[in-house]
JSON list of C-alpha atoms in Angstrom, two decimals:
[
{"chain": "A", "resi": 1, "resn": "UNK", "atom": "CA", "xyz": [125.49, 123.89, 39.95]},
{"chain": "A", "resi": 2, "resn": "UNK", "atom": "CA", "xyz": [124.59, 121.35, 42.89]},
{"chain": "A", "resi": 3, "resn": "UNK", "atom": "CA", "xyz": [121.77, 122.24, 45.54]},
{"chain": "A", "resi": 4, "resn": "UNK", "atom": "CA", "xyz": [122.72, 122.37, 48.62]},
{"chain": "A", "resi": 5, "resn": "UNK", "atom": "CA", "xyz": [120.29, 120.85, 51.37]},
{"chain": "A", "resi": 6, "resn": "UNK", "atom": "CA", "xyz": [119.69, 121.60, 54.61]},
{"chain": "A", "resi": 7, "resn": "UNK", "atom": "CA", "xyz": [121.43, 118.92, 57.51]},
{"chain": "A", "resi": 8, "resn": "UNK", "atom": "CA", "xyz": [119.32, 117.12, 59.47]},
{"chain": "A", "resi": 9, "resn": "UNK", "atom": "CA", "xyz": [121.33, 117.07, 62.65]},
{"chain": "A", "resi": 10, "resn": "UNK", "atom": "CA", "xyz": [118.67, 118.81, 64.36]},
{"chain": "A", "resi": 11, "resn": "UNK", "atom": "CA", "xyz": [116.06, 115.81, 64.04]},
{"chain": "A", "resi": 12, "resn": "UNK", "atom": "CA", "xyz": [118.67, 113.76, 65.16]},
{"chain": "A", "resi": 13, "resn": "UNK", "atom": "CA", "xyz": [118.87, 116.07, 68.04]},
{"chain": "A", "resi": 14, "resn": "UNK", "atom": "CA", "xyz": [115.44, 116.01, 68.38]},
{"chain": "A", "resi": 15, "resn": "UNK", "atom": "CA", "xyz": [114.94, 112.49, 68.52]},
{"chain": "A", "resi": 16, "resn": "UNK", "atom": "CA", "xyz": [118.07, 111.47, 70.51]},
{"chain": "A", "resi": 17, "resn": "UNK", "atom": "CA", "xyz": [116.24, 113.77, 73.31]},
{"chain": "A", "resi": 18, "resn": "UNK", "atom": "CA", "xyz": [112.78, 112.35, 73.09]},
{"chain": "A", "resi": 19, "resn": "UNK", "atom": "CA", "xyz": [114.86, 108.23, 73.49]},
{"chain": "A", "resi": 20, "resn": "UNK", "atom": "CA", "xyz": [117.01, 109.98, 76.11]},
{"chain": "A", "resi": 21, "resn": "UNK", "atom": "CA", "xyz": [113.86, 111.59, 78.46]},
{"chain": "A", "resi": 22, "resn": "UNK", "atom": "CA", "xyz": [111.88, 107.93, 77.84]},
{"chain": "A", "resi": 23, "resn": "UNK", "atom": "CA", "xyz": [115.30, 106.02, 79.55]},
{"chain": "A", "resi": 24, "resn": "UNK", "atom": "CA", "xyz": [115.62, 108.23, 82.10]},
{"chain": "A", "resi": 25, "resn": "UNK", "atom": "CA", "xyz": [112.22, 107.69, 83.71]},
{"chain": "A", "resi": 26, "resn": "UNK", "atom": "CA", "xyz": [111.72, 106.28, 86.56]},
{"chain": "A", "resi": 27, "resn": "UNK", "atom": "CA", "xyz": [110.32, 102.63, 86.68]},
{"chain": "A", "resi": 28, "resn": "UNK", "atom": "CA", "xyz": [106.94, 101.22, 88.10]},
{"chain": "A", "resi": 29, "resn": "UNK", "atom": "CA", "xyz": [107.19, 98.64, 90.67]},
{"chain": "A", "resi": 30, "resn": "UNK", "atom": "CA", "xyz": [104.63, 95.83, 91.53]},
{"chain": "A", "resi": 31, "resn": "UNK", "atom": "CA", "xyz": [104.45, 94.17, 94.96]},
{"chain": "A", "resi": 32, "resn": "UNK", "atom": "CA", "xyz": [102.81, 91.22, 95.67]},
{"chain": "A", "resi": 33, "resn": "UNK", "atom": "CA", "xyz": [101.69, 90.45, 99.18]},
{"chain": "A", "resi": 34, "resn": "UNK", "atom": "CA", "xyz": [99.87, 87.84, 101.56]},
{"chain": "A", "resi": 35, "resn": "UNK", "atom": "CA", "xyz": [97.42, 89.93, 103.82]},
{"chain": "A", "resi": 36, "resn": "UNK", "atom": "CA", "xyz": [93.67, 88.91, 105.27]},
{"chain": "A", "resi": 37, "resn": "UNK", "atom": "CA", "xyz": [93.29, 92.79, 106.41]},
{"chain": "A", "resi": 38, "resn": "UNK", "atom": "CA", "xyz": [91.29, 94.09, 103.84]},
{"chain": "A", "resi": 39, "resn": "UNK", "atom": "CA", "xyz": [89.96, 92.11, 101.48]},
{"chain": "A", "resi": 40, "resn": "UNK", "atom": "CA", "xyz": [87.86, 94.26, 99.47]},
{"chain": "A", "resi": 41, "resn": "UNK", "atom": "CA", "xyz": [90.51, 95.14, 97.10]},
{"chain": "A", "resi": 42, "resn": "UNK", "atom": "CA", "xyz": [93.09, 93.12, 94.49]},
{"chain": "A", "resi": 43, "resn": "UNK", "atom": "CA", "xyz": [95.44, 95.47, 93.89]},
{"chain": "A", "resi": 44, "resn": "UNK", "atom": "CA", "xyz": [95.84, 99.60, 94.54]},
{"chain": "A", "resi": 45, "resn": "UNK", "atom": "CA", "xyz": [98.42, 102.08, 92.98]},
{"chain": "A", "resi": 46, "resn": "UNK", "atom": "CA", "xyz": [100.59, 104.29, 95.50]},
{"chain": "A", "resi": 47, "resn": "UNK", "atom": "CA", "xyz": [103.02, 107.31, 94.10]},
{"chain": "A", "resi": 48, "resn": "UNK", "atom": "CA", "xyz": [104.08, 108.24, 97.54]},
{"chain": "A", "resi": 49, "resn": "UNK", "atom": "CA", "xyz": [104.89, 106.36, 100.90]},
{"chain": "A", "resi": 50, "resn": "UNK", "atom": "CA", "xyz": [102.73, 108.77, 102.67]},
{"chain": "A", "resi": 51, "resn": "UNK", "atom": "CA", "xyz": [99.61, 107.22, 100.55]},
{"chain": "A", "resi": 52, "resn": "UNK", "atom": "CA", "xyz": [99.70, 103.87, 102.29]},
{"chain": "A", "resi": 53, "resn": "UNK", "atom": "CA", "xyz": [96.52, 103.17, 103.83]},
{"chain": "A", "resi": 54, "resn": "UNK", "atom": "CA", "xyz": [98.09, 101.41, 107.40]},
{"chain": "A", "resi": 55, "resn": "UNK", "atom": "CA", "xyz": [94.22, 99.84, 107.86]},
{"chain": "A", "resi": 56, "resn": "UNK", "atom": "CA", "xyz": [94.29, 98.02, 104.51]},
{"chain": "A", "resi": 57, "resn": "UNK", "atom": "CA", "xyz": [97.52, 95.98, 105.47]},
{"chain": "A", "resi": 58, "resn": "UNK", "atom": "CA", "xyz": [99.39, 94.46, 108.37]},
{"chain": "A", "resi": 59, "resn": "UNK", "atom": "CA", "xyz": [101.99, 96.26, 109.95]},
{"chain": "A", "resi": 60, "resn": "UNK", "atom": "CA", "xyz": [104.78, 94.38, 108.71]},
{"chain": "A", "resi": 61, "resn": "UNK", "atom": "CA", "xyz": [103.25, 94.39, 104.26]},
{"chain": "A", "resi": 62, "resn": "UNK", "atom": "CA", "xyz": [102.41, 97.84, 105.07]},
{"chain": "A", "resi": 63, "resn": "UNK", "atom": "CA", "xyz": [106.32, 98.91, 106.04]},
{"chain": "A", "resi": 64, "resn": "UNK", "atom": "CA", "xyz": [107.56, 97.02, 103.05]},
{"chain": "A", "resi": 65, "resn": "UNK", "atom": "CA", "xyz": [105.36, 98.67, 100.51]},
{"chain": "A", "resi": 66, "resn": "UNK", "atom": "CA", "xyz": [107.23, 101.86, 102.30]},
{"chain": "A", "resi": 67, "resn": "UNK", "atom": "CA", "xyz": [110.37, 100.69, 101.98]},
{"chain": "A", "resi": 68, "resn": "UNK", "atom": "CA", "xyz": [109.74, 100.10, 98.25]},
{"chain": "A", "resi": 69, "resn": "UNK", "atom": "CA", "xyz": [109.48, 104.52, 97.93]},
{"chain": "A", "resi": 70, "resn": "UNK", "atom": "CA", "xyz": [113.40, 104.44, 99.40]},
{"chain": "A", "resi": 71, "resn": "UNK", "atom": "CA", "xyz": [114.52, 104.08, 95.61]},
{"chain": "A", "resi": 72, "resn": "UNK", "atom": "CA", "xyz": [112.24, 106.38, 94.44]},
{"chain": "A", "resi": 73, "resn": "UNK", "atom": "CA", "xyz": [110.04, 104.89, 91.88]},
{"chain": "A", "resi": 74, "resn": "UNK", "atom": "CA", "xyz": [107.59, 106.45, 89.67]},
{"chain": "A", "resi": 75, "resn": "UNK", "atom": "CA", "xyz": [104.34, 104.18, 91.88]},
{"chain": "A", "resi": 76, "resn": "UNK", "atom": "CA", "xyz": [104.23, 101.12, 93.20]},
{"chain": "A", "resi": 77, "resn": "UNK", "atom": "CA", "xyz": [101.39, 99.03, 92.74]},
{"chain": "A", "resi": 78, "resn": "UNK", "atom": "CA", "xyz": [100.45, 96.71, 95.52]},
{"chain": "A", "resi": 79, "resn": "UNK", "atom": "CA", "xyz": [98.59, 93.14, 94.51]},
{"chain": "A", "resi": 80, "resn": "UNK", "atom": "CA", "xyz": [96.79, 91.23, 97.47]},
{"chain": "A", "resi": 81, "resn": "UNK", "atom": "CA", "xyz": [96.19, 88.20, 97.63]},
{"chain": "A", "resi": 82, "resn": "UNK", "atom": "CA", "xyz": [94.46, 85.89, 100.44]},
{"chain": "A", "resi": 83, "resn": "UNK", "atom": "CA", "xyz": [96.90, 83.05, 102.10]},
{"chain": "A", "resi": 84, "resn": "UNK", "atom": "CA", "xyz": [94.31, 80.48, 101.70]},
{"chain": "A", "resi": 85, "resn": "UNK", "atom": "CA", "xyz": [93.88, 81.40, 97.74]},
{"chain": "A", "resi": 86, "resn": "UNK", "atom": "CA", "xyz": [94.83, 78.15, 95.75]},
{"chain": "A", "resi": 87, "resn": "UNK", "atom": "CA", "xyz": [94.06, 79.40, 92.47]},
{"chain": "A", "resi": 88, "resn": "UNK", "atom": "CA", "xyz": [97.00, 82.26, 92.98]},
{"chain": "A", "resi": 89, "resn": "UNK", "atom": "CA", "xyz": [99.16, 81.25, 89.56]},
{"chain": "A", "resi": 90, "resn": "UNK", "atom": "CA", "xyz": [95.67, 82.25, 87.36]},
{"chain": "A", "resi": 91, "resn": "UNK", "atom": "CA", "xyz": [95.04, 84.98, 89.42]},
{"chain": "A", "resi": 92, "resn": "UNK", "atom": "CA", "xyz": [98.23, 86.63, 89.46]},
{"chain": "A", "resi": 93, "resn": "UNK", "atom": "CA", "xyz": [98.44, 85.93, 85.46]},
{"chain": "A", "resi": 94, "resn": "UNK", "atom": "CA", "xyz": [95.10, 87.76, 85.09]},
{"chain": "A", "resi": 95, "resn": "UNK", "atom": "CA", "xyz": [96.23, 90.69, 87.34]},
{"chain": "A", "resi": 96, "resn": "UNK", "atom": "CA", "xyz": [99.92, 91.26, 86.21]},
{"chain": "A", "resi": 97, "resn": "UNK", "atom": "CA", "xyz": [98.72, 91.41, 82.62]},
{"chain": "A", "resi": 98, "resn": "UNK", "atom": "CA", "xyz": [96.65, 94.08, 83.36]},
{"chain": "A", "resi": 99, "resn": "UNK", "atom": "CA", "xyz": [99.27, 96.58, 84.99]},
{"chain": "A", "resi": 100, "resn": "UNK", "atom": "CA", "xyz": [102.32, 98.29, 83.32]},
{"chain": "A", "resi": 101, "resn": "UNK", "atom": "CA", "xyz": [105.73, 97.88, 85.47]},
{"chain": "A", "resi": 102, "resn": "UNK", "atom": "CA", "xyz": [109.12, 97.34, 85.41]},
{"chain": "A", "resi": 103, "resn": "UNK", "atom": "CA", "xyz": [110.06, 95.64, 88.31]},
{"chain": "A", "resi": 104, "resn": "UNK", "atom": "CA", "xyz": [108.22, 93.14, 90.87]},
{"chain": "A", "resi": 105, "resn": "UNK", "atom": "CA", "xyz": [108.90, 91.81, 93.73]},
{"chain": "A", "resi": 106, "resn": "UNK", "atom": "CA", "xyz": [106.85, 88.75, 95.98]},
{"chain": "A", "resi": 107, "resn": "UNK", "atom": "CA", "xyz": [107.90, 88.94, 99.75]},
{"chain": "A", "resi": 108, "resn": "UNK", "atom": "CA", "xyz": [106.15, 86.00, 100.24]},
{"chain": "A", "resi": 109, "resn": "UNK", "atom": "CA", "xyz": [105.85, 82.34, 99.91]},
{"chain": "A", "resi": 110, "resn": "UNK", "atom": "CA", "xyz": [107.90, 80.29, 98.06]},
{"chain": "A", "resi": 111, "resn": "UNK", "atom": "CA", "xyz": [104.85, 79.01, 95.90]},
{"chain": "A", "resi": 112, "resn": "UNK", "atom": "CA", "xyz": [103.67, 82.54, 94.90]},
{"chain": "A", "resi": 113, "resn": "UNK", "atom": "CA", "xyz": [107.14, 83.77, 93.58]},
{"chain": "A", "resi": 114, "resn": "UNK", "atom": "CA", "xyz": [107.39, 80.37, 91.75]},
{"chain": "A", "resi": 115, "resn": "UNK", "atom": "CA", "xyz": [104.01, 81.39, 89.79]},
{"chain": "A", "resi": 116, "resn": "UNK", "atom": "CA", "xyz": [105.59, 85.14, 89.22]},
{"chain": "A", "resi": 117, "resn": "UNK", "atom": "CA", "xyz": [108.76, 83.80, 88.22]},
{"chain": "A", "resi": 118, "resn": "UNK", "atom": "CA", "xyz": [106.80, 81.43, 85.86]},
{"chain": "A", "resi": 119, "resn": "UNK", "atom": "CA", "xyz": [104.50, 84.14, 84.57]},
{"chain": "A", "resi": 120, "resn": "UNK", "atom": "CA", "xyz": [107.61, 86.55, 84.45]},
{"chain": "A", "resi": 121, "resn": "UNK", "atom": "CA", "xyz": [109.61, 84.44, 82.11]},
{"chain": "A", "resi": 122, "resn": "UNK", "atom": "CA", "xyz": [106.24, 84.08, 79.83]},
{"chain": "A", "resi": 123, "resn": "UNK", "atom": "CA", "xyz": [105.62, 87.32, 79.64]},
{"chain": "A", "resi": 124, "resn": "UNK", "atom": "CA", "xyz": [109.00, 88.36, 78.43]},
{"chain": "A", "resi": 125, "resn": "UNK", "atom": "CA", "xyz": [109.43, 85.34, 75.96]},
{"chain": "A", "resi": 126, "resn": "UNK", "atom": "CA", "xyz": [106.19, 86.42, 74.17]},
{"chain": "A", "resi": 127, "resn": "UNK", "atom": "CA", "xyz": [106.88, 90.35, 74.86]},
{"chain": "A", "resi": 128, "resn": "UNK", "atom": "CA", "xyz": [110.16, 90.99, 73.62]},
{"chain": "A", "resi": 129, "resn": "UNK", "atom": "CA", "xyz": [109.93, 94.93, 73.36]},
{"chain": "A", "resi": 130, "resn": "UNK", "atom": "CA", "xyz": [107.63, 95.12, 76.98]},
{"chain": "A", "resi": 131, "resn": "UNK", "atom": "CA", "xyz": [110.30, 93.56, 78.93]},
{"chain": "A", "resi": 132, "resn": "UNK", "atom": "CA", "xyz": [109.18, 93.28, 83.00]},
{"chain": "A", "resi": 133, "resn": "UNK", "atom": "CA", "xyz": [112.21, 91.95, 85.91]},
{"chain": "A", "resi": 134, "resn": "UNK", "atom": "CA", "xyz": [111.73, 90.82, 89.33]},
{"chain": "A", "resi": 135, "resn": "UNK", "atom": "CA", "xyz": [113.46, 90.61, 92.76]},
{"chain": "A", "resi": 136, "resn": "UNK", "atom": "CA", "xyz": [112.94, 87.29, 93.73]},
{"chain": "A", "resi": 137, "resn": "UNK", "atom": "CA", "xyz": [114.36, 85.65, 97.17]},
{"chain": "A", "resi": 138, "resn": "UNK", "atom": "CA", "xyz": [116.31, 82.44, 97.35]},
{"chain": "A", "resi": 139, "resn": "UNK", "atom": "CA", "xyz": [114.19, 81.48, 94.07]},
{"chain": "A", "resi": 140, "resn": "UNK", "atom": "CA", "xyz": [115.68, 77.65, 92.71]},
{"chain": "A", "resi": 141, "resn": "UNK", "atom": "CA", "xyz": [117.45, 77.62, 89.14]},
{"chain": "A", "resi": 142, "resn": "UNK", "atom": "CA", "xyz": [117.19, 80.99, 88.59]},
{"chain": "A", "resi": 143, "resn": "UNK", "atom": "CA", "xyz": [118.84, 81.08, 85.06]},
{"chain": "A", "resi": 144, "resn": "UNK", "atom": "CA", "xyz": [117.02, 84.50, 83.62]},
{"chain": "A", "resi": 145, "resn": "UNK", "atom": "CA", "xyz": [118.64, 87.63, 82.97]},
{"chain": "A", "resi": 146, "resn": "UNK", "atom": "CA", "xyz": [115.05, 89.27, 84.17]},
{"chain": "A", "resi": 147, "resn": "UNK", "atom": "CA", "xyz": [115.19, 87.88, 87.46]},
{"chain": "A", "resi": 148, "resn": "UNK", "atom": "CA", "xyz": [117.53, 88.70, 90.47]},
{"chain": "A", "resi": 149, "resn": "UNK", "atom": "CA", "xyz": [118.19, 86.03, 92.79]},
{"chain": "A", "resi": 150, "resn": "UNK", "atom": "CA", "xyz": [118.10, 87.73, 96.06]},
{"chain": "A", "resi": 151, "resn": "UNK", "atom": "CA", "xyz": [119.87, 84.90, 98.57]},
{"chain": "A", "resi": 152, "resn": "UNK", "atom": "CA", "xyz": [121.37, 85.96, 101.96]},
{"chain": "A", "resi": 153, "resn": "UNK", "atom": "CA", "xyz": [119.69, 85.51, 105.81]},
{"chain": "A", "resi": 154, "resn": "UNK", "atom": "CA", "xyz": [117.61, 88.13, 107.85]},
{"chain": "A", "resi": 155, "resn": "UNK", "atom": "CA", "xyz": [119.71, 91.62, 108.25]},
{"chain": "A", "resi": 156, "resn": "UNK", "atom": "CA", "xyz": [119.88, 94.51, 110.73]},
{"chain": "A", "resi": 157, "resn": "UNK", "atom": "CA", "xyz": [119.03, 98.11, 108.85]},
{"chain": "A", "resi": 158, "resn": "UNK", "atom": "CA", "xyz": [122.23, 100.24, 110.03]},
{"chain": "A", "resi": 159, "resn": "UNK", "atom": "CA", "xyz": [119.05, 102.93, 110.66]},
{"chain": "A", "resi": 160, "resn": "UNK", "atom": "CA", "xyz": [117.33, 100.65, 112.77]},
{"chain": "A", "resi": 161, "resn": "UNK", "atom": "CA", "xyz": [117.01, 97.83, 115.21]},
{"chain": "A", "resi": 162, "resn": "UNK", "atom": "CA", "xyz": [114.80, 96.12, 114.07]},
{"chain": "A", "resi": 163, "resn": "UNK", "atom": "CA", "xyz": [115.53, 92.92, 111.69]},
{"chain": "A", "resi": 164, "resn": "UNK", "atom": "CA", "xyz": [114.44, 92.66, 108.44]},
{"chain": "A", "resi": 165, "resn": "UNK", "atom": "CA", "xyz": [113.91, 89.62, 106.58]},
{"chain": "A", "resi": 166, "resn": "UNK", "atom": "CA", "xyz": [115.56, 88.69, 103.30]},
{"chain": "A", "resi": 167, "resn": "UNK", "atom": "CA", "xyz": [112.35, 88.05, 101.71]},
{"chain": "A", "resi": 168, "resn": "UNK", "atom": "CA", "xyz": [110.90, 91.74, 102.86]},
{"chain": "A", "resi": 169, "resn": "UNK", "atom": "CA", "xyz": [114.01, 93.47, 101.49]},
{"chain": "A", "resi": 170, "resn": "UNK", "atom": "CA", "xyz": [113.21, 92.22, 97.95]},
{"chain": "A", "resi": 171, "resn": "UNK", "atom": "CA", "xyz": [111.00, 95.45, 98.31]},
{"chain": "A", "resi": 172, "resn": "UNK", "atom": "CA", "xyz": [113.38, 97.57, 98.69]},
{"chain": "A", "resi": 173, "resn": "UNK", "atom": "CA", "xyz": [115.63, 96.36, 95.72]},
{"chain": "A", "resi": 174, "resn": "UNK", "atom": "CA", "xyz": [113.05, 96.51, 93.10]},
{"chain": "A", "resi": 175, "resn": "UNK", "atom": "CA", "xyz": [112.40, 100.03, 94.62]},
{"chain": "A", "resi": 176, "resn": "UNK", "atom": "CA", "xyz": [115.93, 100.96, 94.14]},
{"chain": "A", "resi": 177, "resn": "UNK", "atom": "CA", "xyz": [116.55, 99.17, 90.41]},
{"chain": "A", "resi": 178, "resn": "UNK", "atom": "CA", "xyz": [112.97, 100.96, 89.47]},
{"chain": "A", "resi": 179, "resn": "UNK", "atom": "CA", "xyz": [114.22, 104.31, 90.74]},
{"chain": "A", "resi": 180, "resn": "UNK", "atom": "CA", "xyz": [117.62, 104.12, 88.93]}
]
């Protein structure tokens, strides 16, 4: 007479839960920003909008790290740099290596998203399995499935009066793509 084993549907059960909670958490994003105001920091972690320090940033970085929290991310993480800072492709190599996220954005000079898009694309060529995306603005020859080209003028905020630029709203998108 044959044995009969036991199914293993529920390990199957088991682990189709454990892959289903790990997609359905909610991203990390990473801002990088120009601002003089306080310089004794690189980069700070914020989980809620209430959390930004308003004496650490300008007025203006310190509403777009709050307009990242619209989507709903996990954190954001916020990486200063100085305007004047030449050596910004090293540095931001050095300090995007050294924090977990899932989506970036770089509301600021052409030149500084060049060196994330740059470091972006290395990353994920030698990281296969880690992959990390970005909300870039107006960014040239943007041929990468990790990078969205963000390209349209200033807008109006149907909540508001006030104009945003393009480059600021890149915020916001990665916000809304981590919180998905």
């Amino acid at each position: 007479m044959m044995a009969i084993n036991m199914p293993q549907i529920e390990i199957n059960f088991v682990k189709a839960a454990e892959t289903a909670l790990k997609r359905s958490e909610r991203g990390v994003v990473c801002l990088i920003l120009s601002d003089t105001t306080d310089e004794g920091f690189r980069s700070v972690k914020y989980t809620k909008a209430s959390e930004v320090e308003a004496a650490k940033f300008t007025a203006a970085n310190a509403e777009i790290i709050k307009s990242a929290f619209l989507g709903n991310p996990e954190c954001v993480y916020v990486v200063r740099f100085d305007k004047a800072d030449e050596t910004i492709a090293a540095d931001l190599a050095d300090t995007l290596s050294a924090i977990k996220f899932n989506w970036a954005a770089a509301p600021v000079d052409t030149a500084t998203q060049a060196a994330l898009k740059t470091w972006l694309q290395g990353f994920n060529s030698s990281n296969p399995n880690h992959q990390r995306k970005a909300v870039l603005y107006n960014t040239d020859a943007c041929n990468d499935m990790h990078i969205v080209n963000f390209a349209t003028t200033a807008m109006t905020m149907a909540d508001s009066t006030s104009s945003v630029t393009a480059a600021g709203y890149t915020a916001r998108i990665a916000g809304l793509l981590a919180g998905l």
